[in-house]
Short mmCIF file of C-alpha atoms in Angstrom, two decimals:
data_model
loop_
_atom_site.label_atom_id
_atom_site.label_comp_id
_atom_site.label_asym_id
_atom_site.label_seq_id
_atom_site.Cartn_x
_atom_site.Cartn_y
_atom_site.Cartn_z
CA ARG A 67 90.52 -24.74 9.02
CA HIS A 68 92.91 -23.82 11.83
CA GLY A 69 92.85 -27.30 13.43
CA TRP A 70 94.11 -27.50 17.01
CA TRP A 71 95.52 -23.98 16.72
CA TRP A 72 92.08 -22.39 16.69
CA TRP A 73 92.00 -22.30 20.49
CA PRO A 74 95.27 -20.39 21.25
CA ARG A 75 94.70 -18.12 18.24
CA PHE A 76 91.16 -17.32 19.37
CA VAL A 77 92.03 -16.75 23.00
CA GLY A 78 95.22 -14.88 22.10
CA LEU A 79 93.44 -12.41 19.86
CA TYR A 80 90.65 -12.00 22.43
CA LEU A 81 93.14 -11.24 25.19
CA VAL A 82 95.05 -8.76 22.99
CA ALA A 83 91.88 -6.87 22.20
CA THR A 84 90.87 -6.91 25.86
CA ALA A 85 94.25 -5.71 27.03
CA ALA A 86 94.21 -2.90 24.44
CA VAL A 87 90.91 -1.60 25.87
CA LEU A 88 92.29 -1.70 29.42
CA VAL A 89 95.38 0.28 28.32
CA TRP A 90 93.04 2.75 26.53
CA TRP A 91 91.23 3.30 29.86
CA ARG A 92 94.50 3.88 31.63
CA LEU A 93 95.85 6.41 29.13
CA HIS A 94 92.71 8.19 27.88
CA PRO A 95 89.72 7.37 30.13
CA ALA A 96 87.43 10.06 28.77
CA THR A 97 87.62 8.84 25.17
CA ALA A 98 87.38 5.28 26.39
CA LEU A 99 84.15 6.09 28.25
CA GLY A 100 82.80 7.94 25.19
CA SER A 101 83.55 4.96 22.98
CA LEU A 102 81.81 2.66 25.51
CA LEU A 103 78.60 4.68 25.20
CA VAL A 104 78.75 4.69 21.40
CA LEU A 105 79.58 0.99 21.26
CA GLY A 106 76.72 0.26 23.66
CA ILE A 107 74.25 2.13 21.43
CA LEU A 108 75.38 0.35 18.27
CA HIS A 109 75.78 -3.14 19.75
CA PHE A 110 72.68 -3.19 21.99
CA GLY A 111 70.60 -1.65 19.25
CA ASP A 112 71.73 -4.14 16.61
CA GLU A 113 71.08 -7.12 18.91
CA ASP A 114 67.64 -5.77 19.87
CA LEU A 115 66.37 -5.54 16.30
CA GLY A 116 63.65 -7.98 15.39
CA PRO A 117 62.63 -9.77 12.15
CA GLU A 118 60.97 -6.60 10.85
CA SER A 119 64.52 -5.27 10.24
CA GLU A 120 65.79 -8.24 8.28
CA GLY A 121 66.51 -7.77 4.59
CA ILE A 122 66.42 -3.97 4.66
CA ARG A 123 69.19 -1.69 3.39
CA PRO A 124 72.30 -1.47 5.61
CA LEU A 125 71.95 2.27 6.33
CA ARG A 126 68.31 1.90 7.24
CA ARG A 127 69.14 -1.02 9.53
CA LEU A 128 71.91 1.02 11.09
CA ALA A 129 69.50 3.89 11.79
CA ARG A 130 67.07 1.50 13.47
CA ALA A 131 69.91 -0.01 15.54
CA ILE A 132 71.01 3.43 16.71
CA GLY A 133 67.41 4.22 17.63
CA ARG A 134 66.94 1.06 19.66
CA GLY A 135 70.35 1.36 21.29
CA SER A 136 69.77 5.01 22.22
CA ILE A 137 66.64 3.97 24.15
CA ALA A 138 68.70 1.56 26.23
CA VAL A 139 71.78 3.74 26.79
CA LEU A 140 70.49 7.30 26.80
CA THR A 141 67.28 6.95 28.80
CA PRO A 142 69.14 6.81 32.17
CA VAL A 143 71.40 9.65 31.01
CA ALA A 144 68.41 11.87 30.34
CA ALA A 145 66.29 10.82 33.36
CA TRP A 146 68.99 10.44 35.99
CA PRO A 147 71.80 12.87 34.98
CA ASN A 148 73.11 13.48 38.48
CA GLU A 149 73.47 9.78 39.23
CA VAL A 150 74.98 9.03 35.84
CA ALA A 151 77.45 11.88 36.23
CA GLY A 152 78.52 10.39 39.53
CA ILE A 153 79.07 6.97 37.94
CA PHE A 154 81.03 8.49 35.10
CA ALA A 155 83.19 10.47 37.55
CA VAL A 156 84.12 7.23 39.28
CA LEU A 157 84.98 5.58 35.94
CA LEU A 158 87.11 8.57 34.96
CA GLY A 159 88.96 8.42 38.24
CA MET A 160 87.51 11.67 39.58
CA GLY A 161 85.78 9.95 42.51
CA VAL A 162 89.08 8.31 43.55
CA ALA A 163 91.83 10.78 43.01
CA GLY A 164 90.05 14.10 42.52
CA GLY A 165 90.74 14.24 38.80
CA VAL A 166 90.84 12.20 35.63
CA ALA A 167 93.30 9.34 36.11
CA GLY A 168 96.60 10.19 34.62
CA GLY A 169 95.56 13.80 34.01
CA ALA A 170 93.78 15.28 31.05
CA ALA A 171 94.28 18.14 28.65
CA GLY A 172 92.59 19.69 25.71
CA GLY A 173 89.91 17.61 24.10
CA GLU A 174 90.21 14.91 26.76
CA ALA A 175 89.43 17.43 29.50
CA GLY A 176 86.56 18.85 27.51
CA LEU A 177 85.02 15.47 26.97
CA ALA A 178 85.49 14.61 30.63
CA PHE A 179 83.53 17.77 31.52
CA TRP A 180 80.65 16.81 29.27
CA LEU A 181 80.59 13.32 30.68
CA THR A 182 80.43 14.49 34.31
CA ASP A 183 78.21 17.60 33.97
CA PRO A 184 74.55 16.69 34.76
CA ALA A 185 73.10 19.50 32.56
CA ALA A 186 75.24 18.44 29.62
CA LEU A 187 74.37 14.79 30.07
CA ARG A 188 70.63 15.50 30.21
CA LEU A 189 70.87 17.63 27.05
CA VAL A 190 72.73 14.94 25.17
CA GLY A 191 70.34 12.25 26.41
CA LEU A 192 67.23 14.16 25.39
CA ILE A 193 68.63 15.00 21.95
CA GLY A 194 69.62 11.34 21.42
CA LEU A 195 66.18 10.07 22.42
CA ALA A 196 64.46 12.61 20.17
CA LEU A 197 66.58 11.47 17.25
CA ALA A 198 65.70 7.86 18.01
CA VAL A 199 61.95 8.39 17.50
CA PRO A 200 61.96 8.39 13.69
CA ALA A 201 63.86 5.12 13.50
CA ILE A 202 61.49 3.44 15.99
CA LEU A 203 58.45 4.68 14.05
CA ASP A 204 59.99 3.47 10.80
CA ALA A 205 60.22 -0.01 12.23
CA VAL A 206 56.65 0.15 13.50
CA VAL A 207 55.33 1.18 10.04
CA THR A 208 57.27 -1.69 8.40
CA SER A 209 55.89 -4.13 10.98
CA ARG A 210 52.31 -3.04 10.35
CA ARG A 211 52.82 -3.91 6.70
CA GLY A 212 53.28 -7.49 7.69
CA ARG A 213 57.05 -7.84 8.26
CA GLY A 214 57.56 -9.43 11.69
CA ARG A 215 56.34 -8.52 15.19
CA LEU A 216 55.26 -5.10 16.35
CA PRO A 217 58.61 -3.54 17.49
CA LEU A 218 57.14 -0.90 19.78
CA VAL A 219 56.34 -2.75 23.02
CA GLU A 220 59.93 -3.50 24.09
CA PRO A 221 61.34 0.00 23.44
CA VAL A 222 58.48 1.51 25.46
CA VAL A 223 59.02 -0.91 28.33
CA VAL A 224 62.80 -0.23 28.31
CA LEU A 225 62.15 3.52 28.18
CA LEU A 226 59.77 3.38 31.20
CA ALA A 227 62.20 1.16 33.10
CA GLY A 228 65.05 3.60 32.41
CA VAL A 229 62.97 6.48 33.68
CA LEU A 230 61.68 4.78 36.81
CA LEU A 231 64.69 2.71 37.93
CA PRO A 232 68.08 4.10 39.13
CA PRO A 233 70.77 3.73 36.46
CA VAL A 234 72.69 0.74 37.91
CA ALA A 235 69.49 -1.20 38.67
CA PHE A 236 68.09 -0.48 35.22
CA PHE A 237 71.27 -1.43 33.39
CA THR A 238 71.59 -4.64 35.40
CA LEU A 239 68.06 -5.74 34.61
CA TYR A 240 68.31 -4.68 30.95
CA PHE A 241 71.64 -6.38 30.35
CA CYS A 242 70.97 -9.56 32.27
CA LEU A 243 67.28 -10.12 31.41
CA VAL A 244 66.97 -8.61 27.93
CA HIS A 245 70.25 -8.28 26.02
CA ALA A 246 72.20 -11.27 27.40
CA VAL A 247 69.22 -13.64 27.41
CA ARG A 248 68.24 -12.85 23.84
CA HIS A 249 71.78 -13.11 22.53
CA SER A 250 72.45 -16.35 24.39
CA LEU A 251 69.22 -17.94 23.16
CA ARG A 252 70.00 -16.94 19.57
CA SER A 253 73.50 -18.38 19.84
CA ALA A 254 72.20 -21.61 21.44
CA ALA A 255 69.54 -22.01 18.79
CA GLY A 256 72.09 -21.54 16.05
CA ASN A 257 74.13 -24.49 17.32
CA VAL A 258 71.27 -26.91 17.98
CA PRO A 259 68.22 -25.49 16.19
CA ASP A 260 65.91 -28.50 16.58
CA ARG A 261 66.00 -29.10 20.37
CA PHE A 262 65.63 -26.28 22.88
CA ALA A 263 66.88 -28.22 25.95
CA GLY A 264 69.76 -29.64 23.99
CA ALA A 265 70.67 -26.17 22.69
CA ILE A 266 70.74 -24.70 26.20
CA ALA A 267 72.82 -27.61 27.55
CA ASP A 268 75.32 -27.34 24.67
CA PHE A 269 75.56 -23.59 25.11
CA ALA A 270 76.24 -23.93 28.84
CA ARG A 271 78.85 -26.63 28.24
CA VAL A 272 80.72 -24.45 25.76
CA THR A 273 80.55 -21.20 27.66
CA TRP A 274 81.01 -22.05 31.32
CA PRO A 275 84.83 -22.07 31.30
CA ALA A 276 85.10 -18.52 29.85
CA THR A 277 82.28 -17.41 32.20
CA ALA A 278 84.12 -18.81 35.21
CA VAL A 279 87.39 -17.15 34.16
CA THR A 280 85.57 -13.83 33.72
CA ILE A 281 83.97 -14.04 37.17
CA VAL A 282 87.26 -14.95 38.85
CA GLY A 283 89.05 -12.15 36.96
CA GLY A 284 86.46 -9.62 38.06
CA VAL A 285 86.70 -10.67 41.70
CA VAL A 286 90.51 -10.53 41.59
CA ALA A 287 90.47 -7.10 39.91
CA GLY A 288 87.97 -5.76 42.44
CA GLY A 289 89.99 -7.13 45.35
CA TRP A 290 93.15 -5.55 44.01
CA LEU A 291 91.44 -2.19 43.65
CA VAL A 292 90.11 -2.28 47.22
CA SER A 293 93.27 -3.51 48.87
CA GLY A 294 96.09 -2.43 46.56
CA ALA A 295 94.75 0.89 45.26
CA GLU A 296 92.58 1.54 48.34
CA VAL A 297 89.47 2.22 46.29
CA PRO A 298 86.10 2.05 48.16
CA PRO A 299 84.18 -1.16 47.37
CA VAL A 300 81.28 0.57 45.59
CA GLN A 301 83.64 2.49 43.27
CA ALA A 302 85.72 -0.64 42.67
CA THR A 303 82.61 -2.58 41.71
CA LEU A 304 81.48 0.10 39.26
CA SER A 305 84.94 0.20 37.65
CA VAL A 306 85.22 -3.59 37.36
CA VAL A 307 81.71 -3.97 35.89
CA PHE A 308 81.72 -1.14 33.34
CA ILE A 309 85.38 -1.13 32.32
CA GLY A 310 85.42 -4.93 32.33
CA LEU A 311 82.27 -4.93 30.19
CA HIS A 312 83.94 -2.62 27.70
CA ALA A 313 87.08 -4.75 27.57
CA LEU A 314 85.01 -7.86 26.87
CA THR A 315 82.56 -6.25 24.48
CA VAL A 316 85.13 -4.97 22.00
CA PRO A 317 86.47 -8.41 21.05
CA HIS A 318 82.88 -9.72 21.25
CA VAL A 319 81.73 -7.19 18.66
CA LEU A 320 84.82 -7.82 16.47
CA LEU A 321 84.06 -11.52 16.51
CA ALA A 322 80.44 -10.84 15.55
CA LEU A 323 81.63 -8.70 12.58
CA LEU A 324 84.00 -11.45 11.44
CA GLU A 325 81.22 -13.99 11.72
CA ARG A 326 78.93 -11.91 9.56
CA ARG A 327 81.69 -11.44 7.04
CA ALA A 328 82.35 -15.21 6.93
CA ALA A 329 78.65 -15.85 6.38
CA ARG A 330 78.64 -13.86 3.10
CA PRO A 331 78.60 -15.96 -0.08
CA GLY A 332 82.11 -16.60 -1.39
CA VAL A 333 83.93 -15.48 1.77
CA ARG A 334 86.15 -18.02 3.52
CA SER A 335 85.53 -18.24 7.26
#
């Protein structure tokens, strides 16, 4: 419908959303970090749902998504609160400048405390995991009635991995081997549903330019932090990975919502 203009419009909107997230981190890092955790729970959980959750009411599906996402995001928070607090302190700028970047006051300071206090993090993580149990069991009961696969094995494996592995190692394995692989295969199959090899080749052909740009951008940003801002390499890597992930996930999620809206009967894409 947009003709040749689809490319600059798409990239332009994507870059605007990405830049807005980066500005958010600069001005209000604590709320940005909090939104990253909430977004991760909702997005990872929604993508992890299986066929047993198709065709159910929206609120019930949302509850299941929150349950699945909480397993992935909050398990390290509950099991490794000291390590997670250290990571969050780096993201908030505490590990670099001795305080939240740009300063903090009121609610921002209070949220920053909760995000960097191990006891508070463990409490939030345990409460979130406890609240996730009913949604997981609801999906299990539905599956036993004949709707799709048994949805209990993966959450248990993810939970055990989150308990046993350090947070960065766990998140790397979960994101790269579970979330990204599943989402990529689904996207590839949607484009070329009848040939697996052809679907993968087509997906790689379409996505490699943006992937290359992202990798180069991450390297440049990390190099600037190390040399220009004199940030230690480990802290620079954490900042680039997690803040960069947030900046790319926001437009990614917005695009997915627009795609779902366009798929509704009678809605123009």
